[in-house]
Coordinates of C-alpha atoms in Angstrom, one line a residue:
X1 CA 99.1 125.8 133.7
X2 CA 96.3 125.6 131.4
X3 CA 96.5 122.6 128.6
X4 CA 97.2 123.9 125.2
X5 CA 94.9 122.1 122.2
X6 CA 96.9 119.7 120.7
X7 CA 96.9 119.4 116.9
X8 CA 95.7 116.8 115.4
X9 CA 98.0 114.5 113.3
X10 CA 97.1 110.6 111.4
X11 CA 98.8 108.3 113.6
X12 CA 100.6 106.2 110.9
X13 CA 102.4 109.2 109.2
X14 CA 106.0 109.7 110.1
X15 CA 107.8 113.4 110.2
X16 CA 109.8 114.2 107.3
X17 CA 113.1 115.4 107.4
X18 CA 115.2 118.2 106.1
X19 CA 116.2 118.7 102.5
X20 CA 119.7 119.1 102.0
X21 CA 118.9 121.5 98.6
X22 CA 117.8 124.7 100.5
X23 CA 121.0 127.0 100.3
X24 CA 119.5 131.0 100.8
X25 CA 122.3 133.6 101.3
X26 CA 121.2 136.5 103.7
X27 CA 123.9 138.9 102.6
X28 CA 127.6 139.2 102.1
X29 CA 128.3 139.9 106.2
X30 CA 126.8 138.0 108.8
X31 CA 124.6 140.9 110.8
X32 CA 123.9 140.9 114.3
X33 CA 121.2 138.3 115.6
X34 CA 119.9 140.9 117.9
X35 CA 119.5 143.7 115.3
X36 CA 118.2 141.5 112.5
X37 CA 115.1 140.2 115.3
X38 CA 114.7 143.5 115.9
X39 CA 114.9 144.9 112.5
X40 CA 112.4 142.0 111.5
X41 CA 110.1 142.0 114.5
X42 CA 107.7 144.3 112.4
X43 CA 107.3 141.9 109.9
X44 CA 104.6 139.0 109.6
X45 CA 106.0 136.0 110.5
X46 CA 105.8 134.0 107.2
X47 CA 105.2 130.2 107.6
X48 CA 107.9 128.1 106.3
X49 CA 107.2 125.2 104.4
X50 CA 107.7 122.0 106.0
X51 CA 110.9 120.1 105.2
X52 CA 110.8 117.4 102.6
X53 CA 112.4 114.0 103.2
X54 CA 116.3 113.7 103.3
X55 CA 117.9 112.1 101.0
X56 CA 121.4 110.6 102.3
X57 CA 123.7 111.5 99.5
X58 CA 125.9 108.5 98.7
X59 CA 129.1 108.6 96.3
X60 CA 128.8 106.4 93.6
X61 CA 131.6 105.2 91.6
X62 CA 131.2 104.7 87.8
X63 CA 132.6 101.4 86.6
X64 CA 132.6 100.8 83.0
X65 CA 130.4 97.3 82.2
X66 CA 130.1 95.3 78.8
X67 CA 126.5 96.2 77.4
X68 CA 125.6 92.5 77.3
X69 CA 126.6 91.2 80.7
X70 CA 123.1 91.1 82.7
X71 CA 123.1 90.9 86.2
X72 CA 120.7 87.8 87.3
X73 CA 118.4 88.3 90.4
X74 CA 119.6 86.7 93.5
X75 CA 117.5 83.7 94.5
X76 CA 118.3 81.0 97.2
X77 CA 116.1 78.1 98.1
X78 CA 115.5 76.9 101.2
X79 CA 116.6 73.3 102.4
X80 CA 113.4 71.4 101.6
X81 CA 113.2 67.4 101.6
X82 CA 112.2 67.0 97.8
X83 CA 109.7 64.1 97.9
X84 CA 110.8 61.3 96.2
X85 CA 107.4 60.3 94.3
X86 CA 106.8 63.5 92.5
X87 CA 104.4 62.0 89.7
X88 CA 101.4 63.8 90.1
X89 CA 98.1 62.8 88.4
X90 CA 96.2 65.5 87.5
X91 CA 92.8 65.3 89.5
X92 CA 89.1 66.2 88.2
X93 CA 88.2 69.3 88.8
X94 CA 86.1 70.2 92.4
X95 CA 83.2 72.1 90.3
X96 CA 82.6 69.0 88.0
X97 CA 82.7 67.0 90.9
X98 CA 79.2 65.5 92.5
X99 CA 78.8 67.0 95.5
X100 CA 78.9 64.2 98.2
X101 CA 82.4 63.4 96.2
X102 CA 83.7 67.1 96.4
X103 CA 85.1 66.6 100.2
X104 CA 87.4 63.4 99.0
X105 CA 88.6 65.3 96.1
X106 CA 89.2 68.6 98.1
X107 CA 91.5 66.5 100.5
X108 CA 93.1 64.6 97.9
X109 CA 94.0 67.7 95.9
X110 CA 95.4 69.1 99.3
X111 CA 97.1 66.2 99.7
X112 CA 98.9 66.5 96.5
X113 CA 100.3 69.9 96.7
X114 CA 102.4 68.5 99.8
X115 CA 104.6 66.9 97.2
X116 CA 108.0 69.4 97.4
X117 CA 109.9 70.0 94.2
X118 CA 113.5 71.2 93.7
X119 CA 113.9 74.9 92.3
X120 CA 117.4 75.3 92.4
X121 CA 119.6 72.5 91.5
X122 CA 117.4 71.4 88.6
X123 CA 114.6 74.0 88.3
X124 CA 113.9 72.7 84.4
X125 CA 113.2 69.2 86.3
X126 CA 109.6 67.8 86.8
X127 CA 108.2 70.8 85.0
X128 CA 104.9 69.1 84.5
X129 CA 104.2 67.7 87.6
X130 CA 105.3 71.4 88.9
X131 CA 102.3 72.6 86.8
X132 CA 99.6 70.3 88.4
X133 CA 100.6 71.3 91.8
X134 CA 100.4 74.9 90.7
X135 CA 96.8 74.3 88.9
X136 CA 95.8 72.5 91.8
X137 CA 96.7 75.3 94.5
X138 CA 95.1 77.8 92.4
X139 CA 92.0 75.5 92.0
X140 CA 92.0 75.5 96.3
X141 CA 92.2 79.1 96.6
X142 CA 89.2 80.0 94.4
X143 CA 87.1 77.3 96.0
X144 CA 87.7 78.1 99.5
X145 CA 87.2 81.7 98.2
X146 CA 83.9 81.3 96.4
X147 CA 82.5 78.3 98.1
X148 CA 80.3 78.2 101.3
X149 CA 80.0 75.3 103.7
X150 CA 83.3 73.6 102.8
X151 CA 85.4 74.1 105.5
X152 CA 84.3 71.3 107.5
X153 CA 86.2 69.1 110.6
X154 CA 88.1 67.0 108.3
X155 CA 89.6 69.6 105.9
X156 CA 91.3 71.5 109.0
X157 CA 94.5 69.0 109.9
X158 CA 94.8 68.4 106.1
X159 CA 94.9 72.3 105.1
X160 CA 96.9 73.1 108.0
X161 CA 99.6 70.1 107.5
X162 CA 99.7 71.4 103.7
X163 CA 100.6 74.6 105.0
X164 CA 103.2 73.4 107.2
X165 CA 104.8 71.0 104.9
X166 CA 105.0 73.4 102.4
X167 CA 106.5 76.5 104.8
X168 CA 107.9 75.2 107.7
X169 CA 111.7 74.8 106.7
X170 CA 115.6 75.8 107.1
X171 CA 116.1 79.2 105.5
X172 CA 118.9 79.1 104.1
X173 CA 122.1 81.0 105.2
X174 CA 122.3 85.3 104.8
X175 CA 123.7 86.6 101.6
X176 CA 125.2 89.1 104.1
X177 CA 126.8 87.4 106.9
X178 CA 128.2 90.5 108.3
X179 CA 125.0 92.2 109.0
X180 CA 125.7 95.0 107.2
X181 CA 123.0 97.1 106.6
X182 CA 120.3 96.8 103.6
X183 CA 119.6 99.1 101.6
X184 CA 116.2 99.1 99.7
X185 CA 117.3 101.5 97.1
X186 CA 120.6 100.0 96.7
X187 CA 120.4 96.2 96.9
X188 CA 118.6 93.7 95.6
X189 CA 116.7 91.2 98.3
X190 CA 117.3 87.6 97.9
X191 CA 114.3 85.7 96.5
X192 CA 113.0 82.5 97.6
X193 CA 113.6 80.1 94.3
X194 CA 110.3 78.1 95.2
X195 CA 108.3 81.2 95.1
X196 CA 105.7 80.0 92.5
X197 CA 104.4 77.7 94.9
X198 CA 104.6 78.8 98.3
X199 CA 102.9 82.4 97.3
X200 CA 100.0 80.5 96.3
X201 CA 100.2 78.2 99.6
X202 CA 100.0 81.6 101.5
X203 CA 97.1 82.9 99.5
X204 CA 95.0 79.7 100.5
X205 CA 95.9 79.6 104.0
X206 CA 94.8 83.2 104.2
X207 CA 91.6 82.7 102.6
X208 CA 91.4 79.5 104.6
X209 CA 91.7 81.5 108.0
X210 CA 89.2 84.6 106.8
X211 CA 86.6 82.0 105.6
X212 CA 83.1 82.5 107.3
X213 CA 82.9 78.8 108.2
X214 CA 86.6 79.2 110.1
X215 CA 86.1 78.1 113.5
X216 CA 89.1 79.1 116.0
X217 CA 87.6 76.2 118.7
X218 CA 88.6 73.6 115.9
X219 CA 91.7 75.0 114.4
X220 CA 93.1 75.5 117.8
X221 CA 94.0 71.7 117.9
X222 CA 96.5 72.2 115.3
X223 CA 97.3 75.8 115.2
X224 CA 99.1 75.9 118.3
X225 CA 102.1 77.1 120.2
X226 CA 104.7 75.2 118.3
X227 CA 103.1 76.2 114.8
X228 CA 103.2 80.0 115.9
X229 CA 107.1 79.6 116.8
X230 CA 107.7 77.7 113.1
X231 CA 105.8 80.5 111.8
X232 CA 107.9 83.0 113.7
X233 CA 111.2 81.7 112.5
X234 CA 110.3 82.4 109.0
X235 CA 110.2 86.5 109.4
X236 CA 114.0 85.9 109.1
X237 CA 113.2 85.4 105.5
X238 CA 115.3 87.6 103.1
X239 CA 112.4 87.9 100.4
X240 CA 110.3 91.0 101.2
X241 CA 107.3 89.0 99.4
X242 CA 107.2 86.2 101.8
X243 CA 107.4 88.5 105.0
X244 CA 104.7 91.0 103.9
X245 CA 102.1 87.2 103.6
X246 CA 103.5 86.1 107.2
X247 CA 102.9 89.6 108.7
X248 CA 98.9 89.1 107.4
X249 CA 98.8 85.8 108.4
X250 CA 100.3 86.4 112.1
X251 CA 97.7 89.2 112.3
X252 CA 94.7 86.9 111.7
X253 CA 95.8 84.4 114.0
X254 CA 96.5 86.5 116.7
X255 CA 93.0 88.4 116.0
X256 CA 91.3 84.7 116.2
X257 CA 93.2 82.7 118.9
X258 CA 92.9 84.7 121.8
X259 CA 94.8 81.7 123.9
X260 CA 97.8 82.4 121.7
X261 CA 97.8 86.1 121.9
X262 CA 100.3 86.5 125.1
X263 CA 102.7 83.7 123.7
X264 CA 103.1 85.4 120.2
X265 CA 103.9 88.9 122.2
X266 CA 106.3 87.0 124.6
X267 CA 108.1 85.4 121.6
X268 CA 108.3 88.6 119.2
X269 CA 110.2 89.8 122.9
X270 CA 112.4 87.3 122.4
X271 CA 113.3 88.0 118.8
X272 CA 113.8 91.6 119.8
X273 CA 115.8 90.6 122.6
X274 CA 118.3 88.2 120.3
X275 CA 118.1 90.9 117.6
X276 CA 119.8 93.8 120.1
X277 CA 122.0 91.8 122.5
X278 CA 122.9 89.0 120.3
X279 CA 123.0 89.2 116.5
X280 CA 122.2 92.4 115.5
X281 CA 120.7 90.8 112.2
X282 CA 117.1 89.9 111.4
X283 CA 115.1 90.6 108.3
X284 CA 111.5 90.6 110.1
X285 CA 111.9 93.3 112.5
X286 CA 109.9 95.9 110.6
X287 CA 107.1 93.9 109.8
X288 CA 106.7 92.4 113.2
X289 CA 106.9 96.0 114.7
X290 CA 104.0 96.5 112.1
X291 CA 102.0 94.2 113.6
X292 CA 102.9 95.3 117.2
X293 CA 101.4 98.6 116.1
X294 CA 98.1 97.3 115.2
X295 CA 98.0 95.4 118.4
X296 CA 99.4 98.0 120.7
X297 CA 96.5 100.4 119.4
X298 CA 94.1 97.3 121.1
X299 CA 95.5 97.5 124.3
X300 CA 92.8 97.9 127.0
X301 CA 93.5 100.9 129.6
X302 CA 94.8 100.7 132.3
X303 CA 97.9 99.3 130.8
X304 CA 99.3 96.2 131.9
X305 CA 103.0 96.2 133.4
X306 CA 103.8 93.9 131.0
X307 CA 103.2 96.3 128.3
X308 CA 104.8 98.8 130.2
X309 CA 107.9 96.9 130.2
X310 CA 107.7 96.1 126.9
X311 CA 108.2 99.6 125.9
X312 CA 110.7 100.6 128.2
X313 CA 112.9 96.9 127.6
X314 CA 112.3 96.3 124.2
X315 CA 111.1 99.3 122.0
X316 CA 113.7 101.8 123.5
X317 CA 116.6 99.5 123.1
X318 CA 115.9 99.4 119.2
X319 CA 117.2 102.4 118.9
X320 CA 120.6 101.6 119.3
X321 CA 120.9 98.9 116.7
X322 CA 123.1 99.9 113.9
X323 CA 120.2 99.0 111.2
X324 CA 117.9 101.5 112.5
X325 CA 116.7 102.8 109.5
X326 CA 115.4 99.9 108.1
X327 CA 112.5 99.9 110.5
X328 CA 112.4 103.4 112.3
X329 CA 109.0 104.4 111.1
X330 CA 107.3 101.2 112.2
X331 CA 109.5 101.6 115.8
X332 CA 108.1 105.2 116.0
X333 CA 104.7 104.8 115.8
X334 CA 104.7 101.8 118.6
X335 CA 106.3 104.3 120.5
X336 CA 103.7 107.1 119.7
X337 CA 100.9 104.5 120.2
X338 CA 102.2 103.9 123.5
X339 CA 102.3 107.4 124.6
X340 CA 98.9 108.4 123.5
X341 CA 97.6 105.4 125.4
X342 CA 99.6 106.2 128.6
X343 CA 100.8 109.8 128.6
X344 CA 102.7 109.1 132.4
X345 CA 105.2 107.1 130.3
X346 CA 106.5 109.9 128.2
X347 CA 109.0 110.8 130.8
X348 CA 110.8 107.4 130.8
X349 CA 110.7 107.3 126.8
X350 CA 111.8 111.0 126.3
X351 CA 114.7 110.3 128.7
X352 CA 115.4 107.2 127.0
X353 CA 115.9 108.5 123.3
X354 CA 118.2 110.8 125.2
X355 CA 120.3 108.0 126.5
X356 CA 120.8 106.0 123.3
X357 CA 120.9 109.8 121.2
X358 CA 123.6 109.0 118.3
X359 CA 126.9 110.8 118.7
X360 CA 128.3 110.3 115.4
X361 CA 126.3 109.1 112.9
X362 CA 124.3 111.9 112.0
X363 CA 121.6 110.2 109.7
X364 CA 120.4 108.8 112.9
X365 CA 120.6 111.8 114.7
X366 CA 117.7 113.2 112.0
X367 CA 115.6 110.0 112.6
X368 CA 115.6 110.6 116.2
X369 CA 114.8 114.3 116.0
X370 CA 111.7 113.4 113.7
X371 CA 110.7 110.6 116.3
X372 CA 110.9 113.5 119.0
X373 CA 108.9 115.9 117.3
X374 CA 105.9 113.1 116.4
X375 CA 106.0 112.6 120.4
X376 CA 105.9 116.4 121.2
X377 CA 103.1 116.4 119.2
X378 CA 101.1 114.2 121.6
X379 CA 103.1 115.1 124.9
X380 CA 100.6 116.5 127.6
X381 CA 102.1 119.9 129.0
X382 CA 102.1 118.6 132.5
X383 CA 104.4 116.2 131.1
X384 CA 107.0 118.4 128.7
X385 CA 107.5 120.5 131.8
X386 CA 109.5 117.4 133.4
X387 CA 111.5 117.0 130.3
X388 CA 112.2 120.1 128.9
X389 CA 115.4 120.9 130.5
X390 CA 117.3 117.9 129.4
X391 CA 115.8 117.6 126.1
X392 CA 116.2 121.3 125.0
X393 CA 120.2 120.9 126.2
X394 CA 120.1 118.1 123.4
X395 CA 118.7 120.2 120.9
X396 CA 121.1 123.1 121.4
X397 CA 123.5 120.7 120.9
X398 CA 121.8 119.5 117.8
X399 CA 121.2 123.1 116.4
X400 CA 125.3 123.5 116.8
X401 CA 126.1 120.4 114.9
X402 CA 128.3 120.7 111.9
X403 CA 126.2 118.5 109.9
X404 CA 123.4 120.9 108.5
X405 CA 120.8 118.7 108.1
X406 CA 120.6 117.7 111.4
X407 CA 120.7 121.4 112.9
X408 CA 118.5 122.4 110.3
X409 CA 115.8 119.4 111.6
X410 CA 116.3 120.7 115.1
X411 CA 115.4 123.9 114.2
X412 CA 112.4 123.0 112.2
X413 CA 110.9 122.8 115.8
X414 CA 110.5 126.3 115.6
X415 CA 107.8 125.9 112.9
X416 CA 105.6 123.3 114.6
X417 CA 102.8 125.6 116.3
X418 CA 102.1 122.9 119.2
X419 CA 105.8 122.9 120.0
X420 CA 106.0 126.8 120.1
X421 CA 103.1 127.1 122.4
X422 CA 104.9 124.6 125.0
X423 CA 108.5 126.5 124.4
X424 CA 106.1 129.9 124.8
X425 CA 104.7 128.5 128.3
X426 CA 108.1 127.7 129.3
X427 CA 110.2 130.4 127.7
X428 CA 111.8 131.8 131.1
X429 CA 113.7 128.2 131.0
X430 CA 114.3 127.1 127.7
X431 CA 115.7 130.2 126.3
X432 CA 118.8 130.5 128.7
X433 CA 119.5 127.0 127.4
X434 CA 119.1 127.7 123.9
X435 CA 120.5 130.8 123.5
X436 CA 124.1 130.6 123.3
X437 CA 123.8 127.6 120.7
X438 CA 121.5 130.3 118.5
X439 CA 123.6 133.3 119.4
X440 CA 126.6 131.7 118.3
X441 CA 125.6 129.8 115.3
X442 CA 123.7 132.8 113.9
X443 CA 127.6 133.6 112.5
X444 CA 129.7 130.8 113.3
X445 CA 127.8 127.9 111.4
X446 CA 129.1 127.5 107.9
X447 CA 125.6 127.0 106.3
X448 CA 123.9 129.9 105.3
X449 CA 120.4 128.1 105.3
X450 CA 120.9 127.5 109.5
X451 CA 121.5 131.2 109.7
X452 CA 118.0 132.0 108.4
X453 CA 116.7 129.3 110.2
X454 CA 118.4 130.8 113.6
X455 CA 117.0 133.9 113.0
X456 CA 113.6 132.6 112.7
X457 CA 113.9 131.2 116.1
X458 CA 115.2 134.3 117.8
X459 CA 112.7 136.4 116.6
X460 CA 109.9 134.1 117.8
X461 CA 111.8 133.8 121.2
X462 CA 111.9 137.7 121.1
X463 CA 108.3 138.2 120.6
X464 CA 107.9 135.6 123.3
X465 CA 109.5 137.4 126.1
X466 CA 111.4 140.8 125.1
X467 CA 112.8 141.6 128.5
X468 CA 113.9 137.9 129.0
X469 CA 115.8 138.2 125.5
X470 CA 117.3 140.9 126.2
X471 CA 119.0 139.7 129.8
X472 CA 120.1 136.6 128.0
X473 CA 121.9 138.5 125.3
X474 CA 123.4 141.0 128.0
X475 CA 124.4 138.1 130.1
X476 CA 125.6 136.2 126.7
X477 CA 128.3 139.1 125.8
X478 CA 129.2 139.6 129.6
X479 CA 130.4 136.1 129.4
X480 CA 131.9 136.5 126.2
X481 CA 134.1 139.4 127.4
X482 CA 135.3 137.5 130.4

C-alpha cells in the first residue's frame, strides 16, 4: 500500500471543535440520501469551513444583587512560620558600595529577604519593613540580571536557602475540597496573599538559574532531590501565577541538572498516579503536562521502555478523570508527540482511547474526537489499517449520537484531506461499518445540520466506490425489510 503524504500541522495546536450555531434547513421533507447524493455527484465538492471552538452552553440564573456589594477576591495564605525579628534595616544600595564590599552586602541583602511577614491575619502590620524587603528583592533581581561575575561560590547556598525559606511551605487547604471541576471562565482562582513578595523571589531565582555565571556543578550540592520534591509539592498551589513561575523554574532545573532528570520524571509520574487512582484533585496537572510536552520532544530514539510505559500507564489513564477539560490540550499534545516519535505506539494508544471513551459525557466525547483527529493527522497508513475497524465502529456510534455536537464533530472528519485519503484506501472495510449509521441518521437525526454533513459523507463514499456504495444500499434496505 503506497504511503500517502501527510499534511503538515503545528505541533502545539489543538483541533477546534464544532459550533452549535450552524443550523441550515435542507428542505421541508428529508429526501432519500442515495438520490440526493446521486443528484449532487456532478457538483463540485465545496470545501466546508473548519469547525470553530465549541462553547458548552451553561444555564445562568440571574439573582438580583445590590449594586453596592462588591465581591472580594478570594485570598488564602500558606502556613508560614512568621519571623520573630521583623524589624529590617535598610542597607546601602549595591551599586553605591565599593567593589570589594559588594559580595558581603549582596549576602546581607539575601539574608534580609529570608524574613517572613504576615499577609493575612494582619495585612497592614509591618508595612515599613515589608517595603524594605520588597525593595531589597527588586534590587537583587536587577543586580543578578545586569551584573556579571557576581554569582560566586559563596552566593549559591545563600540564594537557594532564601528561595527555600520563602517558597517551601504548607499550602492552604483547598477552597473546593469536594474536587468539583474548576471552570476558568466562571470561577475565580484563589490567590496567594503573600504574592507581593513571592513573585519577586521567583523572579530572582529564575534570573539566578539563567545567569551566565551559574554553574550547575556547584549548585547541585544544594539543588538536590529533596529540593525538587518540595518544588513539585508547590504545583498544587491554587494560584495560577505561582504555577506559571514553577513551570519555568522546573523546566530550567531539568535542563541544567542532568542527574536530576530521571528523578523529576519519576516524581511527576507519582503525582499523576495519585491524581488518577486516589485523589482526582490536583491544581498543577496542566502545567506538569506542559513541561512534559517539551521533555518528550527531546527524547532520543529509539524510545526507552520507561517512556513507553509512561504513555500507556500514565498519559492514557489521565483521560478517564472527570476534570479532563482543565488539561486536555496539553495531554493531547504529549500523546501526539509520542506517536510522532514512535509510530508503533499508535495501535495501543488508539485502543486505549477507545477503552476510556466516555459513555454519557458529551463535552468529553468531543474532546476525545478532537484528540483522535490530531492522532489520525500523523498516523502511518500501515498503523491505520490495524485500528480502522474498532475506530470506525466508535465513529459510527458518534454519528448516531443524539447530542448534535458529538455527531457534528465526528462528521467533520470527512473534511480532513489526509483522513479522507486513508478512508478511500480502505473503503471496502470502512463503508460497510459506517453506512447503516449514516443512512439511518440522514432521515432520523433531529438536527438539520447533521443531515447536510451526512449527505456530504455519503456523496464522498459514492465517489470513492460507486459499486460498493450500491451494494451497501441494497444490503441495508434488504435488512430493513426483513
